[in-house]
Each structure stands twice: as C-alpha cells, then as structure tokens.
Amino acid sequence: MHTRRTILRAGAGAGLALTASAVAAGGVTAAQASAAGAADFGGLGSRLQGDLVLPGDSRYALAKQNQFAEFDAVNPTAVAYCETPADVQACVNFARDNGISVRTRSGGHNYRGWSTGEGLVVDVSRLRHATVGSTTVRVGPGLQSIDALHALAPHGKQVIAGTCPTVCPGGFLSGGGIGYQTRKFGLGSDRLRSVQLVLADGRLVRASANQYSDLFWGLRGGGGGNFGIVTEFEVAPIAAPTMVFFNTTWSWDKAEEVFAAWQTWQLTSSVNLGSALIFMLPDAAPGAVPEIIVTGGYHGPESEAIAALNQLTALVGAQPTSRFHSDLPYHEAMKTAYGCGDLTQDQCHREGTGPDALLHRTGWLREAYRFFDRPFSASDLNRIISAWDGDRVAGQRRFLHCMAVGGNANRISPTATAFPHRTANFIVGFTTQLDQPTAPDAEAAAEALVAKGAALLDPLGIGAYVNFPGSDLPDWATQYYGDNYLRLKDVKRRYDPANFFRHPRSIGSTSQ
Ligand SMILES: Cc1cc2nc3c(=O)[nH]c(=O)nc-3n(C[C@H](O)[C@H](O)[C@H](O)COP(=O)(O)OP(=O)(O)OC[C@H]3O[C@@H](n4cnc5c(N)ncnc54)[C@H](O)[C@@H]3O)c2cc1C
C-alpha cells in the first residue's frame, strides 16, 4: 500500500513551474486591475446560479487554491463557481465588457498555474455531469477522474483518464490526455465527438466534425485556456470492463537494465499493455537509495498479463523485488492505480474540497518532459540516470517519470487533430518537488536538476506535451504543436481575435 500511495505522489510529481508573481505578470495589466476595481461584481454574483467568491469571503482561501500550494500567492479578484453554461456566458460577457482578464479552471492541476490569475477565475468544477447516450458519453469539464469511474461503471462504459484521480477533462482532454489506455484506445482527445463551449463573444456553440470543424480540430490537443470555456465534452467511450492492474519494484543496482528492458518491453508488446516506469527518491538526501517501479494496466486476460510480466523479468535478466497483479473491474483497477484502493470515493479527493477528502496537495514542483520515438541508447541511458541520481539535496523529492504512449494513438495523422506527436512511443520527464514553496536555495537546486534533465532530454526528443508544460521551455510553440501551430493561430484569430482567453503560453501570445 505504501508503494501505491507513493505512486500517486509520483503522478503528482509529473510537473509544474513559474513563480506566482510571474503568473500574475502574464495575466493582468494596471488598466485591467483598475477596471476590476470599478466593475460591479455584486451584480455578476446575483446573476449566477452558482457562487461568486470575493476576497474577504470566508470561502476565499479555499476558492483560490489549485493543486499546487505555490499558487496560493496568486490572489484573483474573484472566483466564480459556475453551475450552468449560462453562468459561464455571464462571466465571459462581464469580464469582456469590463476589461477584466479571465482564467478558466476545471481541476486546477496545471503545473504552471495557468488556471489562476489576478483577474476573474471562471471555475467550472461544478459542471461535472456524466450523461450516457447510446453511442457517446457527455461529461462536464469538472468531472474528476475518480468520479467519472464511479459514474460510468454501472453503465459498463468508461472514458480515458490519466494517472491522477482528481485531474479533470477541462485540461486533460483539451491537451491530449495520456493514460494506461492510450496504446489501446488512443488519446483522450482522439475520442472526442463534440465539444460545447462559450466563445469570447459570449456565444454557446457546439464544435464537431460537422460544425465549427476548424475549432473542433484545435480543441483536440491544442490545450486548455485558448479558444473558449468548455462546458461539455462528448466522448466515444472505451470498452474496458476489466483491467489487470500491476505493480512491480526493482533493485536500484539494476537501474540501467530495467530502463532498457522497459523500453524494449513496451515497444514489442501488444497495445493492451500500458505502463509507467518511475525512478523515485522521496528524499534525495546523500546516500538515499532510489526506488524503481514499473506499474500499469493490461487490457486483456490475466494470463496474458502474467505472461507479459514474465517477459519483462526475462528482459531485465533479474527478478523484481516485488510483484503484484490483480484482475479487477475497470473502475476498481483504476482506483487502485490511483493509490485510492483502500479509500472511499469521497476520500479520494483533494483535502478541503469535501468533508471526507484526504489527498494532499503538492507544495512546489518543477519538471521537464519530452516525447521520444525510439529507445535511449546505452550511453544515453547511463547519462540520464547518472544526472538524475546526482547532486543530492536533502528534503528534495525527485522522480524520473516515463510513460508508454503510441500504439493506436499513432495510427492517426499528425495533422488530423492539433496533437502532432504521432510517432512518439514514450514520454519521459525529470521532476522535483518541495513541500514548501518558500526556500530559495532548495528551489534553485531543484530547478538546476530539472534544467540538467531538460538539457539531456531535449536533443533526443521529438517535442513536448502541453499538459506537462515544462518549467522552462522558450520554444514551447514548436515543442507542443510542431507544424500545427500555424493552423492553431488561424483558429485563434477566427474565434478569439481580441486574444481574450490567454495565459503565458496561450496560442498566439508570442511572436512564435
Ligand atoms: C498529479 C497529476 C498527474 C497527472 N497525470 C497525467 C496523466 O497521467 N496523463 C496526462 O495526460 N496528464 C496528466 N497530468 C496533466 C493533466 O492532464 C493537466 O494538468 C491537465 O491540463 C489538468 O486539467 P485540469 O482541468 O485538472 O486543470 P486546470 O489547471 O483547471 O486546467 C488546465 C488548463 O486547461 C484550461 N482549462 C481548464 N478547464 C477548461 C475548460 N473548461 N475550458 C477551456 N480550458 C480549460 C486551464 O485554463 C489551464 O490552462 C497530471 C497532472 C497532475 C497534477
């Protein structure tokens, strides 16, 4: 159990950056601040079915929280909890007419704080329905992964989710959406059939292959916070009645063998196999020995999963130090993968968001991820592992986090949706975390380790993932979108010509 709970933290380690002040700087001007001061927020609040929370309100400290405590330093002028698309329209019209900047928030998991800012935070976490139709499922942008599992299980349908129970479709599906299901069923965004959203001019529209098809193209992988505020995703569900969840651990003296074997294993396996390789130092103090985990899900019979795990052992050439697998109803397997196997659904939420919620937030985090189309050579593996294991600092948590991608996600053309990385087989990242975002020396050391990782990964990679945005990524437009960026800028100009929806790396926000 301890190991599985720690995996949850590894997911939480997947990535973030930027100081809170830089978030603010990217989001609001002096003129906007003064406009916000003069605007009639009380009037907006009275028009909402949901709630408007202002500074001074006893709910404000919680309302401004995201997954990362670092961004508690950002103080929005107001947080609007929207309960209907009409609420979202009211917020957009109000902010636009009053010159107030807007950030959109569903699950609040963006590593760089793009879902908060000094203006109006439009929170759609209460849009969390799951409506099952004959061929598709409609989900609200605020439906947390753990709640989607439980809502859809009685219907025998599921949607693609990642490795964190509280991530929401609002960001996850907009940016791509990678999980243990990706090699078999594609990216989350590949399964979108339509998207309902509020545009900058206040219109509520539904984009699909037949209506607003250029916008629909951009909404599949272009990343959240760019074109409008999504109020519903229509998704083709996946047929996954059961899943074999597995978790194996390995001795640190086999680090290079396990890394090389894991890559070969994933490249040669059936698309039914989805997994992550995680090197982990809960405390990177000198002398601490890293843990190695290979964990994931197999979409097929338990006998095949066991054969696959035996194959991994053969490739490593050594036995794992532990090995666990269990064939479970899909939602139970995913709940176990989330580290929530022994928690209730209500407990498996971020603390403060419900009376029973138990999951902790992350304090501070930096990350650098890239996609790769081929396995690392032996010398690259050695350099990556040595760098990750070096420069020890007590009190720092660090991860080398790798996920298998590709499979059926690569049967789609790089230009068919905004997500371009259709030759990728792996995503690999360096991550560092601190419990408190307040120690400059510790932050500098953690940033240096991630920068070292980025320098090693970058020349070998084929691009970056907008949902793991990268703490320091000057060429983000090319890295996220490749040749699709020009088309994304066209879509942006067509639907948001005044650049109303923006954050520090939103489409069209730089000369890139
Ligand atoms: C612990 C953890 C584990 C993760 N694991 C995975 C994983 O396994 N696979 C994976 O692919 N990703 C993973 N991620 C990354 C995750 O997919 C992104 O952080 C995602 O963008 C989060 O979406 P959100 O709605 O929860 O966050 P938010 O911070 O609310 O939103 C993220 C971005 O989307 C925008 N946005 C939010 N809602 C809307 C909306 N309704 N309309 C338009 N724009 C919107 C925001 O403005 C912001 O720019 C993980 C993240 C964390 C923190």
CSV table of N, CA and C in Angstrom, one decimal, residues 5 10 27 64 115 137 159 170 173 209 220 272 313 320 367 373 401 435 459 464 466:
chain,number,residue,atom,x,y,z
A,5,ARG,N,0.6,4.3,-2.7
A,5,ARG,CA,0.3,5.6,-2.3
A,5,ARG,C,1.4,6.6,-2.8
A,10,ALA,N,4.0,10.3,-7.2
A,10,ALA,CA,4.8,10.4,-8.4
A,10,ALA,C,4.0,11.0,-9.5
A,27,GLY,N,-0.8,37.8,-16.7
A,27,GLY,CA,-2.2,37.8,-16.8
A,27,GLY,C,-2.9,39.1,-16.7
A,64,LYS,N,-9.4,30.0,-4.0
A,64,LYS,CA,-8.3,30.3,-4.9
A,64,LYS,C,-7.2,29.2,-5.0
A,115,SER,N,-4.3,28.2,-14.7
A,115,SER,CA,-5.8,28.2,-14.4
A,115,SER,C,-6.1,29.2,-13.2
A,137,VAL,N,-20.8,9.4,-24.6
A,137,VAL,CA,-21.0,9.9,-23.2
A,137,VAL,C,-20.7,11.3,-23.1
A,159,VAL,N,-14.3,6.4,-19.9
A,159,VAL,CA,-13.6,7.3,-20.7
A,159,VAL,C,-12.1,7.3,-20.3
A,170,GLY,N,-11.5,19.2,-18.4
A,170,GLY,CA,-11.3,20.5,-18.9
A,170,GLY,C,-9.9,20.7,-19.4
A,173,LEU,N,-8.5,16.6,-21.5
A,173,LEU,CA,-9.0,16.3,-22.9
A,173,LEU,C,-8.6,17.4,-23.8
A,209,ALA,N,-17.1,17.5,-36.0
A,209,ALA,CA,-16.6,17.3,-37.4
A,209,ALA,C,-17.5,18.1,-38.4
A,220,ARG,N,-8.9,19.5,-30.0
A,220,ARG,CA,-8.3,18.2,-29.8
A,220,ARG,C,-6.8,18.2,-29.7
A,272,ASN,N,-2.4,-3.8,-25.7
A,272,ASN,CA,-3.2,-4.0,-24.5
A,272,ASN,C,-2.4,-3.6,-23.3
A,313,THR,N,10.5,-9.6,-16.8
A,313,THR,CA,11.6,-10.2,-15.9
A,313,THR,C,12.7,-10.8,-16.8
A,320,PRO,N,12.1,-9.1,-10.1
A,320,PRO,CA,11.7,-7.9,-9.3
A,320,PRO,C,11.8,-8.2,-7.8
A,367,GLU,N,9.5,20.7,-13.6
A,367,GLU,CA,9.5,19.5,-14.5
A,367,GLU,C,10.0,19.8,-15.9
A,373,ASP,N,10.6,9.0,-29.9
A,373,ASP,CA,10.1,8.0,-30.8
A,373,ASP,C,10.9,6.7,-30.8
A,401,HIS,N,10.2,10.1,-14.5
A,401,HIS,CA,8.8,9.5,-14.8
A,401,HIS,C,8.7,9.2,-16.3
A,435,ASP,N,8.1,20.4,-0.4
A,435,ASP,CA,6.9,20.5,0.4
A,435,ASP,C,6.4,22.0,0.5
A,459,PRO,N,17.8,17.1,-26.9
A,459,PRO,CA,18.3,16.8,-28.2
A,459,PRO,C,17.8,15.4,-28.7
A,464,ALA,N,7.3,18.3,-27.0
A,464,ALA,CA,6.8,18.4,-25.6
A,464,ALA,C,5.3,18.3,-25.6
A,466,VAL,N,1.7,19.7,-24.0
A,466,VAL,CA,1.2,20.9,-23.4
A,466,VAL,C,0.6,20.6,-22.0
